[in-house]
Amino acid sequence: MEYELMARSAIDVQFDDKDIYRLVNTLLKRIDNPQPLLKTVGRFIRKQTTKMFRGRRPDTGGVRGEKWPKLAESTIMQKAALKKRGKAIEIHRPLVRTGALRTSLAASSALKIMRKGLEYGTDVKSKKGFSYPGFHQVGDSRVPARRWLFLNKEELNQIAHSTKQFLEGKLVELTGKG
């Protein structure tokens, strides 16, 4: 089972004023290379996700105030049985016990900047070979979602601010007015 988490957006602008329309059209053509903005946004998302793992809730493992569902009793018993056999296992910390998810998300390979978009994520595999980041992000009928990849309102506002600055810079380049 594979999951692909993606966000896309588009801008549709319409004006009656031909001069404004021409200016906006030229501006949109000028930002044919949004990579500087994408790099800024991608690095910000990676930084915030890394911070998020450090700020986990100690009681449930949840992040940013979100309380993750508790582990099922059967999972706790299974992990406790492993612990009794001499393997050190922290029973109540889903997604953070081994550090593999956090480490893979901090790696430079987790962020891919493309011509007109970016991807951030990982395909870390469990010991049984399944991709667990996407699985836990959305959950299923047996395992509840434990979201680890999301941005709060303040972070989204910071991305919007960076985007605004980028577009304003392009507009200044285009018009020569600062």
PDB file of N, CA and C in Angstrom, residues 59-161:
ATOM      1  N   ASP A  59       3.369  12.828  26.776  1.00  0.00           N
ATOM      2  CA  ASP A  59       2.354  11.874  27.217  1.00  0.00           C
ATOM      3  C   ASP A  59       1.859  10.962  26.101  1.00  0.00           C
ATOM      4  N   THR A  60       1.779  11.464  24.870  1.00  0.00           N
ATOM      5  CA  THR A  60       1.199  10.651  23.800  1.00  0.00           C
ATOM      6  C   THR A  60       2.065  10.551  22.563  1.00  0.00           C
ATOM      7  N   GLY A  61       3.145  11.312  22.515  1.00  0.00           N
ATOM      8  CA  GLY A  61       3.965  11.306  21.315  1.00  0.00           C
ATOM      9  C   GLY A  61       3.451  12.247  20.255  1.00  0.00           C
ATOM     10  N   GLY A  62       2.251  12.802  20.445  1.00  0.00           N
ATOM     11  CA  GLY A  62       1.670  13.708  19.463  1.00  0.00           C
ATOM     12  C   GLY A  62       2.506  14.964  19.299  1.00  0.00           C
ATOM     13  N   VAL A  63       2.180  15.728  18.289  1.00  0.00           N
ATOM     14  CA  VAL A  63       2.985  16.904  17.979  1.00  0.00           C
ATOM     15  C   VAL A  63       2.142  18.168  17.968  1.00  0.00           C
ATOM     16  N   ARG A  64       2.787  19.281  18.292  1.00  0.00           N
ATOM     17  CA  ARG A  64       2.156  20.605  18.243  1.00  0.00           C
ATOM     18  C   ARG A  64       0.794  20.639  18.917  1.00  0.00           C
ATOM     19  N   GLY A  65       0.700  20.050  20.075  1.00  0.00           N
ATOM     20  CA  GLY A  65      -0.547  20.082  20.814  1.00  0.00           C
ATOM     21  C   GLY A  65      -1.557  19.038  20.379  1.00  0.00           C
ATOM     22  N   GLU A  66      -1.332  18.407  19.238  1.00  0.00           N
ATOM     23  CA  GLU A  66      -2.251  17.374  18.762  1.00  0.00           C
ATOM     24  C   GLU A  66      -1.976  16.096  19.543  1.00  0.00           C
ATOM     25  N   LYS A  67      -3.018  15.514  20.071  1.00  0.00           N
ATOM     26  CA  LYS A  67      -2.851  14.296  20.857  1.00  0.00           C
ATOM     27  C   LYS A  67      -3.043  13.087  19.948  1.00  0.00           C
ATOM     28  N   TRP A  68      -2.006  12.295  19.802  1.00  0.00           N
ATOM     29  CA  TRP A  68      -2.118  11.088  18.989  1.00  0.00           C
ATOM     30  C   TRP A  68      -2.950  10.055  19.736  1.00  0.00           C
ATOM     31  N   PRO A  69      -3.688   9.222  18.997  1.00  0.00           N
ATOM     32  CA  PRO A  69      -4.425   8.139  19.651  1.00  0.00           C
ATOM     33  C   PRO A  69      -3.454   7.195  20.358  1.00  0.00           C
ATOM     34  N   LYS A  70      -3.904   6.654  21.483  1.00  0.00           N
ATOM     35  CA  LYS A  70      -3.057   5.714  22.228  1.00  0.00           C
ATOM     36  C   LYS A  70      -2.878   4.438  21.419  1.00  0.00           C
ATOM     37  N   LEU A  71      -1.792   3.749  21.712  1.00  0.00           N
ATOM     38  CA  LEU A  71      -1.554   2.457  21.071  1.00  0.00           C
ATOM     39  C   LEU A  71      -2.621   1.464  21.519  1.00  0.00           C
ATOM     40  N   ALA A  72      -2.966   0.557  20.642  1.00  0.00           N
ATOM     41  CA  ALA A  72      -3.926  -0.493  20.981  1.00  0.00           C
ATOM     42  C   ALA A  72      -3.320  -1.386  22.055  1.00  0.00           C
ATOM     43  N   GLU A  73      -4.156  -1.930  22.892  1.00  0.00           N
ATOM     44  CA  GLU A  73      -3.688  -2.816  23.965  1.00  0.00           C
ATOM     45  C   GLU A  73      -2.895  -3.989  23.396  1.00  0.00           C
ATOM     46  N   SER A  74      -3.337  -4.520  22.251  1.00  0.00           N
ATOM     47  CA  SER A  74      -2.627  -5.650  21.636  1.00  0.00           C
ATOM     48  C   SER A  74      -1.214  -5.241  21.209  1.00  0.00           C
ATOM     49  N   THR A  75      -1.052  -4.021  20.736  1.00  0.00           N
ATOM     50  CA  THR A  75       0.274  -3.531  20.340  1.00  0.00           C
ATOM     51  C   THR A  75       1.162  -3.378  21.567  1.00  0.00           C
ATOM     52  N   ILE A  76       0.600  -2.833  22.632  1.00  0.00           N
ATOM     53  CA  ILE A  76       1.368  -2.669  23.872  1.00  0.00           C
ATOM     54  C   ILE A  76       1.814  -4.029  24.393  1.00  0.00           C
ATOM     55  N   MET A  77       0.918  -5.010  24.355  1.00  0.00           N
ATOM     56  CA  MET A  77       1.258  -6.352  24.847  1.00  0.00           C
ATOM     57  C   MET A  77       2.342  -6.983  23.971  1.00  0.00           C
ATOM     58  N   GLN A  78       2.233  -6.817  22.664  1.00  0.00           N
ATOM     59  CA  GLN A  78       3.221  -7.372  21.744  1.00  0.00           C
ATOM     60  C   GLN A  78       4.589  -6.750  22.013  1.00  0.00           C
ATOM     61  N   LYS A  79       4.640  -5.458  22.173  1.00  0.00           N
ATOM     62  CA  LYS A  79       5.911  -4.778  22.416  1.00  0.00           C
ATOM     63  C   LYS A  79       6.444  -5.104  23.807  1.00  0.00           C
ATOM     64  N   ALA A  80       5.547  -5.269  24.772  1.00  0.00           N
ATOM     65  CA  ALA A  80       5.981  -5.638  26.120  1.00  0.00           C
ATOM     66  C   ALA A  80       6.599  -7.029  26.104  1.00  0.00           C
ATOM     67  N   ALA A  81       6.039  -7.934  25.295  1.00  0.00           N
ATOM     68  CA  ALA A  81       6.600  -9.285  25.185  1.00  0.00           C
ATOM     69  C   ALA A  81       8.011  -9.218  24.615  1.00  0.00           C
ATOM     70  N   LEU A  82       8.238  -8.371  23.638  1.00  0.00           N
ATOM     71  CA  LEU A  82       9.580  -8.207  23.082  1.00  0.00           C
ATOM     72  C   LEU A  82      10.534  -7.665  24.138  1.00  0.00           C
ATOM     73  N   LYS A  83      10.042  -6.762  24.954  1.00  0.00           N
ATOM     74  CA  LYS A  83      10.884  -6.162  25.987  1.00  0.00           C
ATOM     75  C   LYS A  83      11.304  -7.225  27.006  1.00  0.00           C
ATOM     76  N   LYS A  84      10.389  -8.119  27.337  1.00  0.00           N
ATOM     77  CA  LYS A  84      10.693  -9.176  28.308  1.00  0.00           C
ATOM     78  C   LYS A  84      11.789 -10.101  27.800  1.00  0.00           C
ATOM     79  N   ARG A  85      11.909 -10.217  26.474  1.00  0.00           N
ATOM     80  CA  ARG A  85      12.945 -11.076  25.903  1.00  0.00           C
ATOM     81  C   ARG A  85      14.292 -10.370  25.823  1.00  0.00           C
ATOM     82  N   GLY A  86      14.399  -9.195  26.422  1.00  0.00           N
ATOM     83  CA  GLY A  86      15.691  -8.529  26.483  1.00  0.00           C
ATOM     84  C   GLY A  86      15.906  -7.418  25.487  1.00  0.00           C
ATOM     85  N   LYS A  87      14.924  -7.166  24.636  1.00  0.00           N
ATOM     86  CA  LYS A  87      15.078  -6.072  23.681  1.00  0.00           C
ATOM     87  C   LYS A  87      14.513  -4.796  24.305  1.00  0.00           C
ATOM     88  N   ALA A  88      15.317  -3.742  24.299  1.00  0.00           N
ATOM     89  CA  ALA A  88      14.865  -2.475  24.874  1.00  0.00           C
ATOM     90  C   ALA A  88      13.901  -1.795  23.905  1.00  0.00           C
ATOM     91  N   ILE A  89      12.657  -1.646  24.321  1.00  0.00           N
ATOM     92  CA  ILE A  89      11.647  -1.014  23.479  1.00  0.00           C
ATOM     93  C   ILE A  89      10.869  -0.011  24.323  1.00  0.00           C
ATOM     94  N   GLU A  90      10.729   1.188  23.803  1.00  0.00           N
ATOM     95  CA  GLU A  90       9.869   2.163  24.460  1.00  0.00           C
ATOM     96  C   GLU A  90       8.471   1.930  23.916  1.00  0.00           C
ATOM     97  N   ILE A  91       7.594   1.469  24.769  1.00  0.00           N
ATOM     98  CA  ILE A  91       6.285   1.006  24.344  1.00  0.00           C
ATOM     99  C   ILE A  91       5.367   2.117  23.839  1.00  0.00           C
ATOM    100  N   HIS A  92       5.364   3.259  24.467  1.00  0.00           N
ATOM    101  CA  HIS A  92       4.327   4.257  24.201  1.00  0.00           C
ATOM    102  C   HIS A  92       4.749   5.377  23.256  1.00  0.00           C
ATOM    103  N   ARG A  93       5.700   5.135  22.357  1.00  0.00           N
ATOM    104  CA  ARG A  93       6.164   6.213  21.492  1.00  0.00           C
ATOM    105  C   ARG A  93       6.127   5.829  20.016  1.00  0.00           C
ATOM    106  N   PRO A  94       4.939   5.793  19.418  1.00  0.00           N
ATOM    107  CA  PRO A  94       4.859   5.445  18.002  1.00  0.00           C
ATOM    108  C   PRO A  94       5.561   6.486  17.136  1.00  0.00           C
ATOM    109  N   LEU A  95       6.149   6.041  16.056  1.00  0.00           N
ATOM    110  CA  LEU A  95       6.811   6.859  15.041  1.00  0.00           C
ATOM    111  C   LEU A  95       8.119   7.507  15.477  1.00  0.00           C
ATOM    112  N   VAL A  96       8.505   7.371  16.730  1.00  0.00           N
ATOM    113  CA  VAL A  96       9.746   8.023  17.155  1.00  0.00           C
ATOM    114  C   VAL A  96      10.720   7.067  17.829  1.00  0.00           C
ATOM    115  N   ARG A  97      10.312   5.857  18.063  1.00  0.00           N
ATOM    116  CA  ARG A  97      11.121   4.906  18.820  1.00  0.00           C
ATOM    117  C   ARG A  97      12.505   4.713  18.218  1.00  0.00           C
ATOM    118  N   THR A  98      12.597   4.480  16.920  1.00  0.00           N
ATOM    119  CA  THR A  98      13.903   4.208  16.306  1.00  0.00           C
ATOM    120  C   THR A  98      14.589   5.475  15.794  1.00  0.00           C
ATOM    121  N   GLY A  99      13.833   6.533  15.575  1.00  0.00           N
ATOM    122  CA  GLY A  99      14.400   7.768  15.033  1.00  0.00           C
ATOM    123  C   GLY A  99      14.556   7.748  13.520  1.00  0.00           C
ATOM    124  N   ALA A 100      14.171   6.647  12.871  1.00  0.00           N
ATOM    125  CA  ALA A 100      14.358   6.522  11.419  1.00  0.00           C
ATOM    126  C   ALA A 100      13.548   7.558  10.643  1.00  0.00           C
ATOM    127  N   LEU A 101      12.308   7.795  11.050  1.00  0.00           N
ATOM    128  CA  LEU A 101      11.471   8.766  10.347  1.00  0.00           C
ATOM    129  C   LEU A 101      12.061  10.168  10.479  1.00  0.00           C
ATOM    130  N   ARG A 102      12.397  10.549  11.698  1.00  0.00           N
ATOM    131  CA  ARG A 102      12.966  11.881  11.941  1.00  0.00           C
ATOM    132  C   ARG A 102      14.261  12.075  11.159  1.00  0.00           C
ATOM    133  N   THR A 103      15.136  11.081  11.190  1.00  0.00           N
ATOM    134  CA  THR A 103      16.419  11.167  10.490  1.00  0.00           C
ATOM    135  C   THR A 103      16.218  11.289   8.986  1.00  0.00           C
ATOM    136  N   SER A 104      15.311  10.492   8.432  1.00  0.00           N
ATOM    137  CA  SER A 104      15.102  10.532   6.979  1.00  0.00           C
ATOM    138  C   SER A 104      14.484  11.855   6.536  1.00  0.00           C
ATOM    139  N   LEU A 105      13.645  12.458   7.373  1.00  0.00           N
ATOM    140  CA  LEU A 105      13.030  13.738   7.026  1.00  0.00           C
ATOM    141  C   LEU A 105      14.018  14.897   7.127  1.00  0.00           C
ATOM    142  N   ALA A 106      15.033  14.754   7.961  1.00  0.00           N
ATOM    143  CA  ALA A 106      16.051  15.803   8.103  1.00  0.00           C
ATOM    144  C   ALA A 106      17.087  15.727   6.982  1.00  0.00           C
ATOM    145  N   ALA A 107      17.161  14.592   6.301  1.00  0.00           N
ATOM    146  CA  ALA A 107      18.158  14.401   5.236  1.00  0.00           C
ATOM    147  C   ALA A 107      17.862  15.307   4.046  1.00  0.00           C
ATOM    148  N   SER A 108      18.916  15.699   3.358  1.00  0.00           N
ATOM    149  CA  SER A 108      18.726  16.574   2.195  1.00  0.00           C
ATOM    150  C   SER A 108      17.919  15.877   1.100  1.00  0.00           C
ATOM    151  N   SER A 109      17.970  14.560   1.038  1.00  0.00           N
ATOM    152  CA  SER A 109      17.229  13.820   0.008  1.00  0.00           C
ATOM    153  C   SER A 109      15.713  13.857   0.234  1.00  0.00           C
ATOM    154  N   ALA A 110      15.258  14.281   1.413  1.00  0.00           N
ATOM    155  CA  ALA A 110      13.823  14.353   1.692  1.00  0.00           C
ATOM    156  C   ALA A 110      13.157  15.513   0.958  1.00  0.00           C
ATOM    157  N   LEU A 111      13.970  16.484   0.532  1.00  0.00           N
ATOM    158  CA  LEU A 111      13.442  17.665  -0.147  1.00  0.00           C
ATOM    159  C   LEU A 111      13.892  17.663  -1.602  1.00  0.00           C
ATOM    160  N   LYS A 112      12.924  17.665  -2.499  1.00  0.00           N
ATOM    161  CA  LYS A 112      13.227  17.690  -3.936  1.00  0.00           C
ATOM    162  C   LYS A 112      12.611  18.949  -4.538  1.00  0.00           C
ATOM    163  N   ILE A 113      13.481  19.811  -5.074  1.00  0.00           N
ATOM    164  CA  ILE A 113      13.021  21.019  -5.746  1.00  0.00           C
ATOM    165  C   ILE A 113      12.999  20.724  -7.237  1.00  0.00           C
ATOM    166  N   MET A 114      11.846  20.906  -7.830  1.00  0.00           N
ATOM    167  CA  MET A 114      11.701  20.660  -9.261  1.00  0.00           C
ATOM    168  C   MET A 114      11.492  21.992  -9.976  1.00  0.00           C
ATOM    169  N   ARG A 115      11.294  21.924 -11.260  1.00  0.00           N
ATOM    170  CA  ARG A 115      11.162  23.152 -12.047  1.00  0.00           C
ATOM    171  C   ARG A 115      10.015  24.036 -11.567  1.00  0.00           C
ATOM    172  N   LYS A 116       8.872  23.446 -11.280  1.00  0.00           N
ATOM    173  CA  LYS A 116       7.717  24.250 -10.875  1.00  0.00           C
ATOM    174  C   LYS A 116       7.008  23.682  -9.656  1.00  0.00           C
ATOM    175  N   GLY A 117       7.745  23.046  -8.777  1.00  0.00           N
ATOM    176  CA  GLY A 117       7.126  22.502  -7.586  1.00  0.00           C
ATOM    177  C   GLY A 117       8.168  21.914  -6.660  1.00  0.00           C
ATOM    178  N   LEU A 118       7.702  21.414  -5.545  1.00  0.00           N
ATOM    179  CA  LEU A 118       8.608  20.757  -4.613  1.00  0.00           C
ATOM    180  C   LEU A 118       7.917  19.555  -3.997  1.00  0.00           C
ATOM    181  N   GLU A 119       8.723  18.611  -3.570  1.00  0.00           N
ATOM    182  CA  GLU A 119       8.225  17.444  -2.834  1.00  0.00           C
ATOM    183  C   GLU A 119       9.042  17.333  -1.567  1.00  0.00           C
ATOM    184  N   TYR A 120       8.358  17.052  -0.487  1.00  0.00           N
ATOM    185  CA  TYR A 120       9.038  16.839   0.780  1.00  0.00           C
ATOM    186  C   TYR A 120       8.420  15.614   1.427  1.00  0.00           C
ATOM    187  N   GLY A 121       9.254  14.691   1.804  1.00  0.00           N
ATOM    188  CA  GLY A 121       8.752  13.490   2.447  1.00  0.00           C
ATOM    189  C   GLY A 121       9.783  12.391   2.416  1.00  0.00           C
ATOM    190  N   THR A 122       9.354  11.232   2.799  1.00  0.00           N
ATOM    191  CA  THR A 122      10.254  10.094   2.878  1.00  0.00           C
ATOM    192  C   THR A 122       9.471   8.818   2.629  1.00  0.00           C
ATOM    193  N   ASP A 123      10.185   7.791   2.303  1.00  0.00           N
ATOM    194  CA  ASP A 123       9.562   6.490   2.085  1.00  0.00           C
ATOM    195  C   ASP A 123      10.262   5.459   2.967  1.00  0.00           C
ATOM    196  N   VAL A 124      10.492   5.831   4.213  1.00  0.00           N
ATOM    197  CA  VAL A 124      11.139   4.932   5.163  1.00  0.00           C
ATOM    198  C   VAL A 124      10.325   3.652   5.275  1.00  0.00           C
ATOM    199  N   LYS A 125      11.001   2.536   5.313  1.00  0.00           N
ATOM    200  CA  LYS A 125      10.328   1.237   5.398  1.00  0.00           C
ATOM    201  C   LYS A 125      10.426   0.676   6.815  1.00  0.00           C
ATOM    202  N   SER A 126       9.400  -0.036   7.208  1.00  0.00           N
ATOM    203  CA  SER A 126       9.424  -0.733   8.487  1.00  0.00           C
ATOM    204  C   SER A 126      10.282  -1.990   8.342  1.00  0.00           C
ATOM    205  N   LYS A 127      10.498  -2.676   9.447  1.00  0.00           N
ATOM    206  CA  LYS A 127      11.261  -3.932   9.384  1.00  0.00           C
ATOM    207  C   LYS A 127      10.560  -4.957   8.499  1.00  0.00           C
ATOM    208  N   LYS A 128       9.245  -4.827   8.393  1.00  0.00           N
ATOM    209  CA  LYS A 128       8.475  -5.754   7.557  1.00  0.00           C
ATOM    210  C   LYS A 128       8.406  -5.286   6.103  1.00  0.00           C
ATOM    211  N   GLY A 129       9.010  -4.124   5.800  1.00  0.00           N
ATOM    212  CA  GLY A 129       9.111  -3.671   4.424  1.00  0.00           C
ATOM    213  C   GLY A 129       8.017  -2.756   3.911  1.00  0.00           C
ATOM    214  N   PHE A 130       7.111  -2.293   4.786  1.00  0.00           N
ATOM    215  CA  PHE A 130       6.093  -1.382   4.272  1.00  0.00           C
ATOM    216  C   PHE A 130       6.466   0.068   4.595  1.00  0.00           C
ATOM    217  N   SER A 131       5.988   0.964   3.758  1.00  0.00           N
ATOM    218  CA  SER A 131       6.264   2.393   3.918  1.00  0.00           C
ATOM    219  C   SER A 131       5.353   2.941   5.008  1.00  0.00           C
ATOM    220  N   TYR A 132       5.916   3.220   6.176  1.00  0.00           N
ATOM    221  CA  TYR A 132       5.034   3.619   7.265  1.00  0.00           C
ATOM    222  C   TYR A 132       4.750   5.113   7.406  1.00  0.00           C
ATOM    223  N   PRO A 133       5.528   6.046   6.844  1.00  0.00           N
ATOM    224  CA  PRO A 133       5.173   7.462   7.029  1.00  0.00           C
ATOM    225  C   PRO A 133       3.793   7.822   6.468  1.00  0.00           C
ATOM    226  N   GLY A 134       3.531   7.451   5.227  1.00  0.00           N
ATOM    227  CA  GLY A 134       2.231   7.743   4.626  1.00  0.00           C
ATOM    228  C   GLY A 134       1.111   6.984   5.305  1.00  0.00           C
ATOM    229  N   PHE A 135       1.398   5.754   5.679  1.00  0.00           N
ATOM    230  CA  PHE A 135       0.425   4.909   6.364  1.00  0.00           C
ATOM    231  C   PHE A 135      -0.042   5.579   7.658  1.00  0.00           C
ATOM    232  N   HIS A 136       0.904   6.075   8.452  1.00  0.00           N
ATOM    233  CA  HIS A 136       0.544   6.716   9.715  1.00  0.00           C
ATOM    234  C   HIS A 136      -0.081   8.094   9.508  1.00  0.00           C
ATOM    235  N   GLN A 137       0.305   8.779   8.455  1.00  0.00           N
ATOM    236  CA  GLN A 137      -0.247  10.109   8.195  1.00  0.00           C
ATOM    237  C   GLN A 137      -1.761  10.035   7.999  1.00  0.00           C
ATOM    238  N   VAL A 138      -2.230   9.040   7.266  1.00  0.00           N
ATOM    239  CA  VAL A 138      -3.661   8.952   6.952  1.00  0.00           C
ATOM    240  C   VAL A 138      -4.402   7.871   7.735  1.00  0.00           C
ATOM    241  N   GLY A 139      -3.682   6.883   8.262  1.00  0.00           N
ATOM    242  CA  GLY A 139      -4.326   5.812   9.007  1.00  0.00           C
ATOM    243  C   GLY A 139      -5.095   4.858   8.111  1.00  0.00           C
ATOM    244  N   ASP A 140      -5.699   3.862   8.736  1.00  0.00           N
ATOM    245  CA  ASP A 140      -6.587   2.946   8.019  1.00  0.00           C
ATOM    246  C   ASP A 140      -7.579   2.375   9.017  1.00  0.00           C
ATOM    247  N   SER A 141      -8.283   1.325   8.645  1.00  0.00           N
ATOM    248  CA  SER A 141      -9.327   0.791   9.521  1.00  0.00           C
ATOM    249  C   SER A 141      -8.764   0.181  10.807  1.00  0.00           C
ATOM    250  N   ARG A 142      -7.492  -0.237  10.779  1.00  0.00           N
ATOM    251  CA  ARG A 142      -6.903  -0.855  11.976  1.00  0.00           C
ATOM    252  C   ARG A 142      -5.983   0.081  12.757  1.00  0.00           C
ATOM    253  N   VAL A 143      -5.356   1.013  12.063  1.00  0.00           N
ATOM    254  CA  VAL A 143      -4.389   1.904  12.708  1.00  0.00           C
ATOM    255  C   VAL A 143      -4.868   3.345  12.546  1.00  0.00           C
ATOM    256  N   PRO A 144      -5.035   4.067  13.672  1.00  0.00           N
ATOM    257  CA  PRO A 144      -5.496   5.452  13.553  1.00  0.00           C
ATOM    258  C   PRO A 144      -4.410   6.358  12.975  1.00  0.00           C
ATOM    259  N   ALA A 145      -4.835   7.444  12.364  1.00  0.00           N
ATOM    260  CA  ALA A 145      -3.878   8.422  11.818  1.00  0.00           C
ATOM    261  C   ALA A 145      -3.099   9.063  12.957  1.00  0.00           C
ATOM    262  N   ARG A 146      -1.823   9.198  12.750  1.00  0.00           N
ATOM    263  CA  ARG A 146      -0.947   9.935  13.666  1.00  0.00           C
ATOM    264  C   ARG A 146      -0.174  10.915  12.788  1.00  0.00           C
ATOM    265  N   ARG A 147      -0.786  12.061  12.552  1.00  0.00           N
ATOM    266  CA  ARG A 147      -0.218  13.035  11.611  1.00  0.00           C
ATOM    267  C   ARG A 147       1.139  13.524  12.091  1.00  0.00           C
ATOM    268  N   TRP A 148       2.091  13.482  11.208  1.00  0.00           N
ATOM    269  CA  TRP A 148       3.434  13.974  11.518  1.00  0.00           C
ATOM    270  C   TRP A 148       3.859  15.052  10.533  1.00  0.00           C
ATOM    271  N   LEU A 149       3.131  15.207   9.431  1.00  0.00           N
ATOM    272  CA  LEU A 149       3.475  16.203   8.422  1.00  0.00           C
ATOM    273  C   LEU A 149       2.306  17.161   8.245  1.00  0.00           C
ATOM    274  N   PHE A 150       2.425  18.329   8.816  1.00  0.00           N
ATOM    275  CA  PHE A 150       1.421  19.367   8.639  1.00  0.00           C
ATOM    276  C   PHE A 150       2.018  20.690   9.085  1.00  0.00           C
ATOM    277  N   LEU A 151       1.428  21.759   8.629  1.00  0.00           N
ATOM    278  CA  LEU A 151       1.867  23.098   9.009  1.00  0.00           C
ATOM    279  C   LEU A 151       0.722  23.789   9.730  1.00  0.00           C
ATOM    280  N   ASN A 152       1.065  24.507  10.794  1.00  0.00           N
ATOM    281  CA  ASN A 152       0.023  25.243  11.505  1.00  0.00           C
ATOM    282  C   ASN A 152      -0.223  26.591  10.824  1.00  0.00           C
ATOM    283  N   LYS A 153      -1.188  27.328  11.322  1.00  0.00           N
ATOM    284  CA  LYS A 153      -1.588  28.585  10.686  1.00  0.00           C
ATOM    285  C   LYS A 153      -0.430  29.588  10.639  1.00  0.00           C
ATOM    286  N   GLU A 154       0.327  29.687  11.709  1.00  0.00           N
ATOM    287  CA  GLU A 154       1.461  30.622  11.754  1.00  0.00           C
ATOM    288  C   GLU A 154       2.503  30.273  10.686  1.00  0.00           C
ATOM    289  N   GLU A 155       2.770  28.994  10.523  1.00  0.00           N
ATOM    290  CA  GLU A 155       3.746  28.555   9.521  1.00  0.00           C
ATOM    291  C   GLU A 155       3.239  28.816   8.100  1.00  0.00           C
ATOM    292  N   LEU A 156       1.958  28.578   7.878  1.00  0.00           N
ATOM    293  CA  LEU A 156       1.373  28.879   6.567  1.00  0.00           C
ATOM    294  C   LEU A 156       1.453  30.378   6.272  1.00  0.00           C
ATOM    295  N   ASN A 157       1.253  31.200   7.316  1.00  0.00           N
ATOM    296  CA  ASN A 157       1.379  32.648   7.141  1.00  0.00           C
ATOM    297  C   ASN A 157       2.807  33.038   6.777  1.00  0.00           C
ATOM    298  N   GLN A 158       3.791  32.355   7.360  1.00  0.00           N
ATOM    299  CA  GLN A 158       5.186  32.642   7.028  1.00  0.00           C
ATOM    300  C   GLN A 158       5.481  32.288   5.566  1.00  0.00           C
ATOM    301  N   ILE A 159       4.927  31.189   5.100  1.00  0.00           N
ATOM    302  CA  ILE A 159       5.107  30.802   3.696  1.00  0.00           C
ATOM    303  C   ILE A 159       4.430  31.836   2.790  1.00  0.00           C
ATOM    304  N   ALA A 160       3.241  32.284   3.176  1.00  0.00           N
ATOM    305  CA  ALA A 160       2.541  33.309   2.392  1.00  0.00           C
ATOM    306  C   ALA A 160       3.367  34.596   2.347  1.00  0.00           C
ATOM    307  N   HIS A 161       3.987  34.958   3.469  1.00  0.00           N
ATOM    308  CA  HIS A 161       4.823  36.163   3.521  1.00  0.00           C
ATOM    309  C   HIS A 161       6.033  36.018   2.593  1.00  0.00           C
TER     310      HIS A 161
END
